XYZ file of N, CA and C in Angstrom:
396
model
N 167.670 81.878 207.363
C 168.953 81.797 208.004
C 168.904 80.695 209.061
N 170.003 79.943 209.147
C 170.108 78.876 210.140
C 170.926 79.389 211.322
N 170.312 79.342 212.510
C 170.924 79.905 213.715
C 171.131 78.805 214.748
N 172.405 78.540 215.073
C 172.703 77.603 216.143
C 172.583 78.371 217.457
N 171.713 77.888 218.309
C 171.463 78.524 219.600
C 172.294 77.807 220.653
N 173.179 78.572 221.308
C 174.079 77.999 222.306
C 173.328 77.722 223.615
N 173.929 76.887 224.443
C 173.309 76.460 225.694
C 172.923 77.626 226.594
N 173.799 78.623 226.707
C 173.521 79.730 227.618
C 172.298 80.524 227.185
N 172.029 80.591 225.905
C 170.836 81.271 225.404
C 169.593 80.458 225.760
N 169.674 79.152 225.557
C 168.553 78.268 225.902
C 168.215 78.350 227.390
N 169.233 78.273 228.215
C 169.008 78.328 229.663
C 168.383 79.659 230.061
N 168.914 80.748 229.539
C 168.365 82.078 229.859
C 166.920 82.201 229.414
N 166.616 81.703 228.224
C 165.239 81.789 227.713
C 164.275 80.989 228.581
N 164.726 79.844 229.092
C 163.873 79.012 229.942
C 163.702 79.630 231.328
N 164.789 80.123 231.903
C 164.731 80.670 233.258
C 164.079 82.053 233.322
N 164.208 82.808 232.236
C 163.688 84.182 232.217
C 162.808 84.384 230.980
N 161.590 83.843 230.988
C 160.739 83.832 229.796
C 160.289 85.205 229.298
N 160.437 86.249 230.093
C 160.056 87.591 229.643
C 161.271 88.434 229.229
N 162.448 87.832 229.246
C 163.691 88.550 228.959
C 163.878 88.807 227.467
N 164.829 89.679 227.153
C 165.175 89.953 225.765
C 165.699 88.690 225.092
N 166.432 87.884 225.836
C 166.950 86.623 225.294
C 165.787 85.718 224.877
N 164.787 85.574 225.733
C 163.632 84.729 225.422
C 162.855 85.285 224.228
N 162.675 86.600 224.190
C 161.958 87.218 223.065
C 162.731 87.020 221.761
N 164.044 87.114 221.839
C 164.874 86.891 220.648
C 164.778 85.445 220.196
N 164.797 84.523 221.143
C 164.662 83.102 220.828
C 163.335 82.850 220.102
N 162.260 83.439 220.594
C 160.950 83.303 219.931
C 160.957 83.925 218.542
N 161.591 85.077 218.419
C 161.707 85.738 217.110
C 162.421 84.814 216.120
N 163.516 84.215 216.558
C 164.264 83.308 215.679
C 163.407 82.112 215.298
N 162.683 81.551 216.259
C 161.848 80.381 215.952
C 160.745 80.721 214.953
N 160.291 81.967 214.944
C 159.254 82.390 213.998
C 159.801 82.792 212.633
N 161.063 83.212 212.574
C 161.579 83.821 211.346
C 162.785 83.136 210.724
N 163.380 82.207 211.439
C 164.584 81.538 210.953
C 164.525 80.061 211.329
N 165.566 79.337 210.973
C 165.669 77.925 211.327
C 166.596 77.778 212.528
N 166.084 77.155 213.577
C 166.882 76.914 214.773
C 167.657 75.615 214.604
N 168.921 75.674 215.001
C 169.789 74.507 214.982
C 170.325 74.324 216.399
N 170.288 73.092 216.886
C 170.909 72.742 218.159
C 171.963 71.688 217.891
N 173.029 71.756 218.639
C 174.029 70.692 218.644
C 173.641 69.737 219.768
N 173.789 68.447 219.541
C 173.408 67.491 220.586
C 174.152 67.752 221.897
N 175.370 68.266 221.823
C 176.115 68.597 223.041
C 175.413 69.728 223.813
N 174.827 70.702 223.101
C 174.090 71.773 223.772
C 172.898 71.220 224.541
N 172.209 70.254 223.961
C 171.041 69.665 224.613
C 171.476 68.910 225.869
N 172.572 68.171 225.768
C 173.107 67.467 226.951
C 173.494 68.465 228.044
N 174.175 69.539 227.650
C 174.577 70.569 228.614
C 173.360 71.205 229.279
N 172.345 71.500 228.477
C 171.121 72.099 229.009
C 170.533 71.214 230.100
N 170.367 69.949 229.805
C 169.781 69.016 230.781
C 170.661 68.887 232.024
N 171.957 68.816 231.821
C 172.882 68.669 232.944
C 172.843 69.905 233.855
N 172.887 71.085 233.284
C 172.867 72.316 234.078
C 171.544 72.455 234.825
N 170.439 72.202 234.141
C 169.146 72.324 234.816
C 168.991 71.279 235.917
N 169.428 70.050 235.680
C 169.359 69.017 236.717
C 170.109 69.446 237.968
N 171.272 70.060 237.754
C 172.124 70.473 238.864
C 171.625 71.737 239.560
N 171.221 72.738 238.781
C 170.949 74.053 239.356
C 169.475 74.419 239.477
N 168.651 73.940 238.571
C 167.221 74.289 238.570
C 166.388 73.096 238.133
N 166.380 72.014 238.925
C 165.674 70.800 238.502
C 164.180 71.023 238.259
N 163.591 72.023 238.905
C 162.175 72.303 238.689
C 161.898 72.841 237.278
N 162.935 73.306 236.572
C 162.769 73.845 235.211
C 163.016 72.795 234.128
N 163.498 71.637 234.516
C 163.772 70.584 233.532
C 162.521 70.169 232.758
N 161.357 70.013 233.406
C 160.155 69.683 232.628
C 159.803 70.762 231.592
N 160.007 72.030 231.928
C 159.761 73.109 230.967
C 160.683 72.968 229.753
N 161.946 72.642 230.028
C 162.914 72.466 228.948
C 162.519 71.299 228.050
N 162.059 70.207 228.661
C 161.666 69.036 227.875
C 160.446 69.332 226.997
N 159.498 70.080 227.532
C 158.319 70.477 226.736
C 158.764 71.357 225.567
N 159.632 72.327 225.845
C 160.139 73.201 224.782
C 160.798 72.382 223.679
N 161.681 71.472 224.065
C 162.383 70.650 223.069
C 161.432 69.750 222.293
N 160.377 69.286 222.948
C 159.415 68.403 222.275
C 158.533 69.165 221.287
N 158.230 70.409 221.607
C 157.275 71.162 220.782
C 157.929 72.075 219.755
N 159.191 72.377 219.930
C 159.896 73.312 219.058
C 160.373 72.604 217.792
N 160.307 73.295 216.690
C 160.855 72.772 215.446
C 162.319 73.204 215.347
N 163.211 72.229 215.219
C 164.637 72.542 215.119
C 165.377 71.408 214.425
N 166.562 71.742 213.957
C 167.466 70.756 213.367
C 168.495 70.386 214.433
N 168.731 69.105 214.613
C 169.709 68.633 215.587
C 170.933 68.121 214.841
N 172.097 68.699 215.172
C 173.334 68.275 214.523
C 174.252 67.638 215.565
N 175.060 66.677 215.133
C 175.960 66.021 216.090
C 177.204 66.867 216.352
N 177.684 66.813 217.589
C 178.960 67.447 217.923
C 180.042 66.766 217.093
N 181.033 67.547 216.692
C 182.108 67.020 215.856
C 183.413 67.069 216.646
N 183.912 65.901 216.981
C 185.099 65.803 217.826
C 186.332 65.548 216.970
N 186.947 66.609 216.513
C 188.258 66.459 215.885
C 189.180 67.520 216.456
N 190.445 67.421 216.168
C 191.457 68.126 216.940
C 191.649 69.605 216.633
N 191.136 70.110 215.540
C 191.402 71.504 215.189
C 190.984 72.438 216.323
N 191.911 73.283 216.739
C 191.658 74.181 217.877
C 191.441 75.603 217.364
N 190.199 76.074 217.470
C 189.859 77.424 217.046
C 189.370 78.271 218.210
N 189.032 77.623 219.318
C 188.410 78.320 220.431
C 189.122 77.940 221.727
N 189.219 78.885 222.637
C 189.976 78.695 223.876
C 189.441 77.538 224.723
N 188.137 77.497 224.931
C 187.524 76.496 225.807
C 187.313 75.189 225.038
N 188.042 74.163 225.427
C 188.004 72.888 224.704
C 186.600 72.286 224.638
N 185.757 72.525 225.655
C 184.410 71.937 225.626
C 183.527 72.599 224.561
N 183.907 73.777 224.095
C 183.143 74.463 223.047
C 183.564 74.052 221.638
N 184.757 73.458 221.517
C 185.272 73.114 220.194
C 184.346 72.179 219.400
N 183.799 71.103 220.002
C 182.899 70.235 219.225
C 181.646 70.964 218.713
N 181.175 71.954 219.472
C 180.007 72.721 219.041
C 180.390 73.616 217.865
N 181.539 74.276 217.973
C 182.013 75.116 216.873
C 182.265 74.271 215.630
N 182.922 73.118 215.796
C 183.161 72.218 214.659
C 181.842 71.823 213.994
N 180.853 71.463 214.812
C 179.548 71.055 214.282
C 178.905 72.192 213.500
N 178.990 73.410 214.016
C 178.402 74.564 213.330
C 179.071 74.801 211.979
N 180.392 74.638 211.946
C 181.121 74.821 210.685
C 180.743 73.733 209.690
N 180.757 72.485 210.130
C 180.425 71.355 209.245
C 178.986 71.463 208.730
N 178.057 71.854 209.616
C 176.645 71.948 209.228
C 176.340 73.239 208.467
N 177.338 74.101 208.340
C 177.208 75.340 207.574
C 176.098 76.246 208.105
N 176.042 76.393 209.442
C 175.074 77.331 210.012
C 175.549 78.747 209.721
N 174.621 79.680 209.724
C 174.957 81.071 209.414
C 175.414 81.847 210.642
N 174.760 81.593 211.783
C 175.021 82.352 212.998
C 175.045 81.403 214.189
N 175.977 81.656 215.102
C 175.951 81.027 216.421
C 175.503 82.119 217.380
N 174.336 81.952 217.963
C 173.802 82.914 218.921
C 174.245 82.496 220.307
N 175.003 83.366 220.983
C 175.624 82.974 222.240
C 175.904 84.172 223.124
N 176.096 83.891 224.389
C 176.581 84.893 225.326
C 177.980 84.538 225.797
N 178.550 83.482 225.249
C 179.856 82.963 225.638
C 180.966 83.822 225.022
N 181.784 84.431 225.873
C 182.858 85.319 225.413
C 183.872 84.600 224.520
N 184.066 83.299 224.760
C 185.000 82.556 223.911
C 184.508 82.490 222.467
N 183.213 82.269 222.285
C 182.651 82.294 220.932
C 182.668 83.714 220.379
N 182.239 84.665 221.203
C 182.099 86.045 220.729
C 183.437 86.682 220.365
N 184.529 86.168 220.921
C 185.846 86.730 220.605
C 186.426 86.169 219.308
N 185.794 85.152 218.742
C 186.286 84.578 217.490
C 186.062 85.567 216.344
N 187.042 85.681 215.488
C 186.918 86.571 214.329
C 186.655 85.713 213.098
N 185.418 85.238 213.004
C 185.036 84.359 211.894
C 183.941 85.034 211.074
N 184.002 84.829 209.783
C 182.950 85.361 208.925
C 181.793 84.390 208.776
N 182.105 83.078 208.872
C 181.046 82.085 208.714
C 181.391 80.841 209.516
N 180.631 80.458 210.467
C 179.444 81.177 210.952
C 179.852 82.400 211.775
N 178.982 83.368 211.801
C 179.208 84.555 212.620
C 178.729 84.255 214.034
N 179.564 84.570 215.011
C 179.201 84.394 216.412
C 178.674 85.718 216.922
N 177.433 85.704 217.421
C 176.778 86.947 217.794
C 176.063 86.835 219.125
N 176.035 87.965 219.832
C 175.215 88.080 221.030
C 173.782 88.383 220.590
N 172.872 88.344 221.530
C 171.473 88.671 221.243
C 171.373 90.093 220.690
N 172.050 91.036 221.323
C 171.989 92.443 220.891
C 172.555 92.593 219.473
N 173.671 91.942 219.188
C 174.250 92.005 217.845
C 173.303 91.405 216.808
N 172.682 90.292 217.165
C 171.751 89.642 216.242
C 170.569 90.555 215.931
N 169.980 91.131 216.965
C 168.827 92.015 216.757
C 169.209 93.242 215.939
N 170.398 93.751 216.171
C 170.871 94.899 215.388
C 171.030 94.509 213.922
N 171.610 93.338 213.671
C 171.765 92.852 212.303
C 170.408 92.685 211.615
N 169.443 92.176 212.363
C 168.106 91.954 211.826
C 167.291 93.241 211.745
N 167.805 94.291 212.398
C 167.101 95.573 212.455
C 165.733 95.408 213.104
N 165.749 94.720 214.259
C 164.525 94.400 214.986
C 164.638 94.926 216.407
N 163.554 95.510 216.908
C 163.467 95.894 218.305
C 162.365 95.074 218.946
N 162.689 94.426 220.049
C 161.703 93.596 220.745
C 161.337 94.194 222.080
């Protein structure tokens, strides 16, 4: 399964390495294919630079050592999500045919889409029938 990991999941996993989010991220990296949108990577760096600059080197090491597919943000006008900054990420996920968008973002989670499915960490683990 191809799982697009949203920025908020990445940030949580980096800032809280013993959290359920971090454990889920590791589970996905071991059992599925991780997909990042280039916009998510830019957001990650921007947020860490602003709020936790001491964690930026950790993020860079993670990105350098992790196996993942990088897809480009898709900027076209179709509006499916409330927050305009999330639309290019959603478009990219649809175009790249990812199976799941793993996120904590309520705008993604409120979407009623069958493919890709937008899921929280808890929903994903329940679907996988995994306890971490």
